[in-house]
Coordinates of C-alpha atoms in Angstrom, one line a residue:
Chain A
M1 CA 12.7 21.5 21.6
A2 CA 9.0 21.5 20.5
Q3 CA 6.7 23.5 18.4
T4 CA 3.6 23.6 20.6
N5 CA 1.2 26.1 18.9
P6 CA -2.0 24.3 18.1
M7 CA -3.2 25.0 14.6
T8 CA -6.5 26.7 14.8
T9 CA -7.6 25.3 11.4
M10 CA -6.9 21.7 12.5
P11 CA -9.6 21.0 15.1
M12 CA -9.4 17.3 15.1
G13 CA -6.1 16.6 16.7
P14 CA -4.1 15.8 18.7
W15 CA -1.1 15.1 16.6
K16 CA 2.5 14.3 17.5
I17 CA 5.5 13.5 15.4
T18 CA 9.0 13.1 16.5
V19 CA 11.8 13.4 13.9
Y20 CA 15.5 12.6 14.0
N21 CA 18.4 13.5 11.7
Q22 CA 20.0 10.0 11.9
E23 CA 18.5 6.6 11.2
H24 CA 17.1 4.4 13.9
F25 CA 16.0 7.3 16.1
Q26 CA 19.5 8.6 16.6
G27 CA 21.0 12.1 16.5
K28 CA 19.2 15.3 16.9
R29 CA 15.6 14.9 17.9
M30 CA 12.6 17.2 17.6
E31 CA 8.8 16.9 18.4
F32 CA 6.1 18.7 16.6
T33 CA 2.3 18.8 17.3
S34 CA 1.4 20.6 14.1
C35 CA 2.9 21.3 10.7
C36 CA 6.5 22.1 9.7
Q37 CA 7.1 24.0 6.5
N38 CA 10.7 23.7 6.5
I39 CA 12.7 21.6 8.8
M40 CA 15.9 23.6 8.0
E41 CA 14.4 26.5 9.8
W42 CA 14.7 24.5 13.0
G43 CA 18.3 23.8 12.3
M44 CA 17.8 20.3 11.0
E45 CA 19.2 19.5 7.6
N46 CA 17.4 16.3 7.0
I47 CA 15.0 13.7 8.5
R48 CA 16.3 10.2 8.5
S49 CA 14.0 8.5 10.9
L50 CA 10.7 9.4 12.6
K51 CA 7.9 8.3 14.9
V52 CA 4.3 9.2 14.2
E53 CA 2.9 9.0 17.8
C54 CA -0.5 10.5 17.3
G55 CA -2.6 11.3 14.2
S56 CA -1.6 11.0 10.6
Y57 CA 0.7 13.3 8.7
H58 CA 1.1 14.4 5.1
G59 CA 4.8 14.0 4.5
Q60 CA 5.5 15.7 1.2
Q61 CA 4.2 13.1 -1.3
F62 CA 2.9 10.4 1.0
V63 CA 0.9 9.6 4.1
L64 CA 2.7 9.0 7.4
E65 CA 0.4 6.9 9.7
K66 CA 0.9 6.2 13.4
G67 CA 4.0 4.0 13.6
D68 CA 7.8 4.0 13.6
Y69 CA 10.0 4.6 10.6
P70 CA 13.5 3.7 11.5
R71 CA 14.9 4.3 8.0
F72 CA 13.1 7.1 6.3
E73 CA 15.1 6.6 3.1
A74 CA 13.8 3.0 2.6
Y75 CA 10.2 4.2 3.3
S76 CA 10.3 7.2 1.0
G77 CA 11.4 5.3 -2.1
S78 CA 8.1 4.8 -3.9
N79 CA 7.8 3.2 -7.2
S80 CA 8.3 6.0 -9.7
Y81 CA 10.0 8.6 -7.7
R82 CA 12.4 8.9 -4.7
I83 CA 12.3 11.8 -2.2
E84 CA 15.9 12.8 -1.6
R85 CA 15.1 14.4 1.7
M86 CA 11.9 15.2 3.6
T87 CA 11.9 18.7 4.8
S88 CA 8.3 19.4 5.5
F89 CA 5.1 17.7 6.9
R90 CA 1.7 18.6 8.1
P91 CA -1.2 16.9 10.0
I92 CA -4.1 15.4 8.1
C93 CA -7.6 16.0 9.2
C94 CA -9.2 12.6 9.2
A95 CA -12.7 11.6 10.0
S96 CA -13.6 8.2 11.7
H97 CA -13.5 5.3 9.3
K98 CA -17.3 5.1 9.4
E99 CA -17.8 8.7 8.3
S100 CA -15.3 8.9 5.5
R101 CA -17.1 9.5 2.2
M102 CA -16.0 10.6 -1.2
T103 CA -17.4 10.4 -4.8
I104 CA -15.2 9.6 -7.9
Y105 CA -16.2 10.7 -11.4
E106 CA -15.3 9.4 -14.8
K107 CA -14.6 12.8 -16.3
E108 CA -13.3 16.2 -15.2
N109 CA -15.4 18.7 -13.4
M110 CA -17.5 16.0 -11.6
T111 CA -19.2 14.7 -14.7
G112 CA -19.7 11.3 -16.3
H113 CA -20.3 8.1 -14.4
Q114 CA -20.0 8.5 -10.7
F115 CA -19.4 6.2 -7.6
E116 CA -19.6 6.9 -3.9
L117 CA -16.8 5.4 -1.8
C118 CA -17.0 4.9 1.9
N119 CA -14.6 1.9 2.4
D120 CA -11.1 0.8 1.3
Y121 CA -10.7 -0.5 -2.3
P122 CA -7.4 -2.3 -3.1
S123 CA -8.8 -2.5 -6.7
L124 CA -11.4 -0.2 -8.1
Q125 CA -11.7 -2.5 -11.1
A126 CA -12.6 -5.4 -8.8
M127 CA -15.4 -3.5 -7.4
G128 CA -16.8 -2.6 -10.8
W129 CA -15.2 0.7 -11.8
M130 CA -14.6 0.1 -15.5
N131 CA -11.8 2.6 -16.0
Q132 CA -8.2 2.7 -14.9
E133 CA -8.6 6.4 -14.5
V134 CA -10.6 8.8 -12.4
G135 CA -11.4 12.2 -14.0
S136 CA -12.3 14.2 -10.8
M137 CA -13.4 13.6 -7.2
H138 CA -15.1 15.2 -4.3
V139 CA -14.3 14.3 -0.7
Q140 CA -17.3 14.9 1.4
C141 CA -15.9 13.8 4.7
G142 CA -12.4 12.7 6.0
A143 CA -9.3 12.0 4.0
F144 CA -8.3 9.3 1.4
V145 CA -5.2 8.1 -0.3
C146 CA -5.5 7.4 -4.0
Y147 CA -2.9 5.2 -5.7
Q148 CA -1.9 4.7 -9.3
Y149 CA -1.9 1.0 -9.3
P150 CA -4.0 -1.7 -7.7
G151 CA -2.8 -2.9 -4.2
Y152 CA -1.9 0.6 -3.0
R153 CA 1.2 1.0 -5.1
G154 CA 2.7 3.6 -7.4
H155 CA 2.2 7.3 -7.1
Q156 CA 0.0 8.3 -4.3
Y157 CA -2.2 11.4 -3.8
I158 CA -3.7 12.5 -0.5
M159 CA -7.3 13.9 -0.9
E160 CA -8.8 15.9 2.1
C161 CA -12.2 17.4 2.6
E162 CA -10.4 20.2 4.5
S163 CA -8.3 21.1 1.4
H164 CA -9.7 22.7 -1.8
G165 CA -13.2 22.3 -0.2
G166 CA -12.7 18.7 -1.0
E167 CA -12.9 19.2 -4.7
Y168 CA -10.4 17.9 -7.2
R169 CA -11.7 18.9 -10.6
S170 CA -9.0 17.5 -12.8
Y171 CA -6.0 15.1 -12.4
R172 CA -3.8 18.2 -12.4
Q173 CA -5.2 19.1 -9.0
F174 CA -4.6 15.6 -7.5
G175 CA -0.9 16.5 -6.6
S176 CA 2.0 18.4 -7.9
H177 CA 3.5 15.1 -9.3
A178 CA 0.3 13.9 -11.0
Q179 CA 1.0 13.3 -14.7
T180 CA -2.0 11.2 -15.6
P181 CA -5.5 10.5 -14.2
Q182 CA -4.5 6.9 -13.6
I183 CA -6.0 5.8 -10.1
Q184 CA -6.6 2.1 -9.4
S185 CA -6.9 1.8 -5.6
I186 CA -8.1 4.1 -2.9
R187 CA -8.2 3.7 0.9
R188 CA -9.4 5.9 3.9
I189 CA -6.8 7.5 6.2
Q190 CA -7.5 6.4 9.7
H191 CA -8.6 8.7 12.5
Chain B
M1 CA -1.3 -19.2 -26.7
A2 CA -2.7 -20.1 -23.4
Q3 CA -2.1 -22.6 -20.6
T4 CA -5.6 -23.8 -19.8
N5 CA -5.1 -26.7 -17.3
P6 CA -7.1 -25.9 -14.2
M7 CA -5.2 -26.5 -11.0
T8 CA -6.9 -29.1 -8.9
T9 CA -5.5 -27.7 -5.6
M10 CA -6.9 -24.2 -6.4
P11 CA -10.7 -24.6 -6.2
M12 CA -11.7 -21.0 -5.8
G13 CA -10.9 -19.6 -9.2
P14 CA -11.2 -18.6 -11.9
W15 CA -8.1 -16.8 -12.5
K16 CA -6.7 -15.1 -15.6
I17 CA -3.6 -13.1 -16.2
T18 CA -2.2 -11.8 -19.5
V19 CA 1.5 -11.0 -19.7
Y20 CA 3.6 -9.1 -22.4
N21 CA 7.2 -8.9 -23.0
Q22 CA 7.0 -5.1 -23.8
E23 CA 5.7 -2.1 -21.8
H24 CA 2.2 -0.8 -22.4
F25 CA 0.8 -4.2 -23.5
Q26 CA 3.0 -4.5 -26.6
G27 CA 5.1 -7.4 -28.0
K28 CA 4.6 -11.0 -27.3
R29 CA 1.4 -11.8 -25.4
M30 CA 0.5 -14.9 -23.3
E31 CA -2.5 -15.8 -21.3
F32 CA -2.5 -18.1 -18.1
T33 CA -5.3 -19.3 -16.0
S34 CA -3.1 -21.0 -13.4
C35 CA 0.4 -20.7 -12.2
C36 CA 3.7 -20.3 -14.2
Q37 CA 6.9 -21.5 -12.6
N38 CA 9.2 -20.1 -15.3
I39 CA 8.0 -17.8 -18.0
M40 CA 11.3 -18.6 -20.0
E41 CA 9.9 -22.1 -20.5
W42 CA 7.2 -20.6 -22.6
G43 CA 9.7 -18.7 -24.8
M44 CA 9.4 -15.3 -23.0
E45 CA 12.5 -13.7 -21.5
N46 CA 10.8 -11.1 -19.3
I47 CA 7.5 -9.6 -18.4
R48 CA 7.3 -5.8 -18.8
S49 CA 3.5 -5.3 -18.6
L50 CA 0.5 -7.4 -17.5
K51 CA -3.2 -7.4 -16.9
V52 CA -4.8 -9.3 -14.1
E53 CA -8.2 -10.0 -15.5
C54 CA -9.6 -12.3 -12.9
G55 CA -8.5 -13.3 -9.4
S56 CA -5.3 -12.3 -7.5
Y57 CA -1.9 -13.5 -8.2
H58 CA 1.3 -13.9 -6.1
G59 CA 4.1 -12.4 -8.4
Q60 CA 7.3 -13.4 -6.8
Q61 CA 7.5 -11.1 -3.8
F62 CA 4.3 -9.1 -4.1
V63 CA 0.6 -9.4 -4.7
L64 CA -1.0 -8.6 -8.1
E65 CA -4.6 -7.7 -7.9
K66 CA -7.1 -7.3 -10.7
G67 CA -6.0 -4.3 -12.8
D68 CA -3.6 -3.2 -15.5
Y69 CA 0.2 -2.8 -15.0
P70 CA 1.5 -0.9 -18.1
R71 CA 5.0 -0.7 -16.7
F72 CA 5.9 -3.6 -14.6
E73 CA 9.3 -2.2 -13.7
A74 CA 7.7 0.8 -12.0
Y75 CA 5.3 -1.4 -10.1
S76 CA 7.9 -3.9 -9.0
G77 CA 10.3 -1.4 -7.4
S78 CA 9.3 -1.7 -3.7
N79 CA 11.1 0.2 -1.1
S80 CA 13.9 -1.9 -0.1
Y81 CA 14.4 -4.2 -3.1
R82 CA 13.8 -4.1 -6.8
I83 CA 12.9 -7.2 -8.8
E84 CA 15.0 -7.3 -11.9
R85 CA 12.6 -9.4 -13.8
M86 CA 9.4 -11.4 -13.1
T87 CA 9.7 -14.9 -14.4
S88 CA 6.9 -16.7 -12.3
F89 CA 3.6 -16.2 -10.6
R90 CA 0.8 -18.3 -9.2
P91 CA -2.9 -17.7 -8.2
I92 CA -3.8 -16.8 -4.6
C93 CA -6.7 -18.5 -2.9
C94 CA -8.7 -15.7 -1.3
A95 CA -11.8 -16.0 0.7
S96 CA -14.5 -13.3 0.6
H97 CA -13.6 -10.3 2.6
K98 CA -16.1 -11.1 5.3
E99 CA -14.7 -14.6 5.8
S100 CA -11.0 -13.6 6.0
R101 CA -9.5 -14.3 9.5
M102 CA -6.1 -14.6 11.0
T103 CA -4.4 -14.4 14.4
I104 CA -1.1 -12.6 15.1
Y105 CA 1.0 -13.5 18.1
E106 CA 3.7 -11.5 19.9
K107 CA 6.2 -14.3 19.9
E108 CA 7.4 -17.3 17.8
N109 CA 5.4 -20.7 17.8
M110 CA 2.0 -18.9 18.4
T111 CA 2.8 -17.7 22.0
G112 CA 2.6 -14.3 23.8
H113 CA -0.1 -11.8 23.3
Q114 CA -2.5 -12.5 20.5
F115 CA -5.0 -10.6 18.4
E116 CA -7.6 -11.8 15.9
L117 CA -7.7 -9.9 12.6
C118 CA -10.7 -9.9 10.2
N119 CA -10.4 -6.5 8.6
D120 CA -7.7 -4.2 7.0
Y121 CA -5.3 -2.5 9.3
P122 CA -3.1 0.4 7.7
S123 CA -1.5 0.7 11.2
L124 CA -1.4 -2.1 13.7
Q125 CA -0.2 0.3 16.3
A126 CA -3.2 2.5 15.8
M127 CA -5.5 -0.3 16.5
G128 CA -3.7 -1.1 19.8
W129 CA -0.9 -3.6 18.9
M130 CA 2.0 -2.4 21.1
N131 CA 4.8 -3.9 19.1
Q132 CA 6.3 -3.0 15.8
E133 CA 6.8 -6.7 15.4
V134 CA 4.8 -9.9 14.9
G135 CA 6.4 -13.1 16.2
S136 CA 4.2 -15.6 14.4
M137 CA 0.8 -15.9 12.8
H138 CA -1.9 -18.2 11.8
V139 CA -4.3 -17.7 8.8
Q140 CA -7.6 -19.5 9.4
C141 CA -9.3 -18.4 6.3
G142 CA -8.4 -16.5 3.1
A143 CA -5.2 -14.6 2.4
F144 CA -3.5 -11.5 3.7
V145 CA -0.7 -9.1 2.8
C146 CA 1.6 -8.1 5.7
Y147 CA 3.8 -5.0 5.3
Q148 CA 7.0 -3.9 7.1
Y149 CA 5.8 -0.3 7.6
P150 CA 2.5 1.4 8.4
G151 CA 0.4 2.4 5.3
Y152 CA 1.0 -0.8 3.4
R153 CA 4.6 0.0 2.5
G154 CA 8.1 -1.6 2.8
H155 CA 8.7 -5.4 2.4
Q156 CA 5.5 -7.3 1.9
Y157 CA 4.7 -10.9 2.7
I158 CA 1.7 -12.9 1.4
M159 CA 0.1 -15.1 4.0
E160 CA -2.4 -17.8 2.9
C161 CA -4.5 -20.3 4.7
E162 CA -3.8 -22.7 1.8
S163 CA -0.1 -22.6 2.3
H164 CA 1.9 -24.1 5.3
G165 CA -1.5 -25.0 6.7
G166 CA -1.8 -21.3 7.3
E167 CA 1.0 -21.4 10.0
Y168 CA 3.9 -19.1 10.0
R169 CA 5.7 -20.0 13.2
S170 CA 8.6 -17.5 12.9
Y171 CA 9.6 -14.5 10.8
R172 CA 11.9 -16.7 8.8
Q173 CA 8.7 -18.3 7.4
F174 CA 7.1 -15.1 6.4
G175 CA 9.0 -15.0 3.2
S176 CA 12.4 -15.8 1.6
H177 CA 13.4 -12.1 2.0
A178 CA 12.2 -11.6 5.6
Q179 CA 15.1 -10.4 7.6
T180 CA 13.2 -9.1 10.7
P181 CA 9.7 -9.7 12.4
Q182 CA 8.8 -6.1 11.7
I183 CA 5.2 -5.9 10.5
Q184 CA 3.2 -2.7 10.9
S185 CA 0.3 -2.9 8.5
I186 CA -1.9 -5.8 7.2
R187 CA -4.8 -6.2 4.8
R188 CA -7.0 -8.8 3.4
I189 CA -6.5 -9.9 -0.3
Q190 CA -9.8 -9.5 -2.2
H191 CA -11.8 -12.4 -3.5

């Protein structure tokens, strides 16, 4: 049982994700090649394991990259929140690593000090950014994950050039769970 | 109050970490420039916030990179375990990013297929490694963090060329909490 309609707004595929309602790839199984707004509409109550076979996905509040996730519950428990169940996901439009590019700004509305990023930064402070915060940002190409703490930990926010025109003018636009502008590590999402 | 003895076996410093027994950098404060086997020996019961001001540290089961950690509890809760209190830490000997180099092997004792790594890999599968597991590894230069799941999530293991002679011959040597050889993302630790 597969949803096979290609998404016309997502030109850089292909994507493929297989989800299961039991841990360790057991139970009911479904394949998707684009987004899923609500897994319950497809008769599945919950996702307990999954395989990203092609592309990267935005799984509610975190990124799902190519690979196997035998116990989704273990994976989803981030540091400050835990997702009770995953019921939706959508493909992420990535650029190649070399082309990924974004600018971070000290203050809201793209003002204050700025810095252009085109790499992975496990610690923004280590590369010279004096703040533990980022006021606003603009993704020119590709997609990035921004994390609250150094070392890719804490709350995470997915920033895409294909979403909001790539503009995130205040921390309130970083994500629905963003409570502060604290961002201390950033990495590119892989093509 | 500071422990100032340089460690003779750690030539690539300097390191500096400031720890507090209350959240948000409040309460009792101590600075260290090398390792600390047991914070309780210094009259501190627990670490609730900390700042890594220079270098990288191995904080029990995870890496601490340059940056501020206002609520250690939030930071320490990884996906499959939670550290009740942090009572020890030690500096990590990193190489520059360009020099970091390790080899992963399909099977134990450095046998089977092998692959040389000198970059960051949010998904080993995406770069062509066919397994979700790594049987053994050898760190030739620098230090790396290996993660159970893609996207730098799940259990993490810190691998150093300065430790074990850089050789990790089976998953049982990856870390005291390693229960399987599952490793799906790897990144360098920054100088």
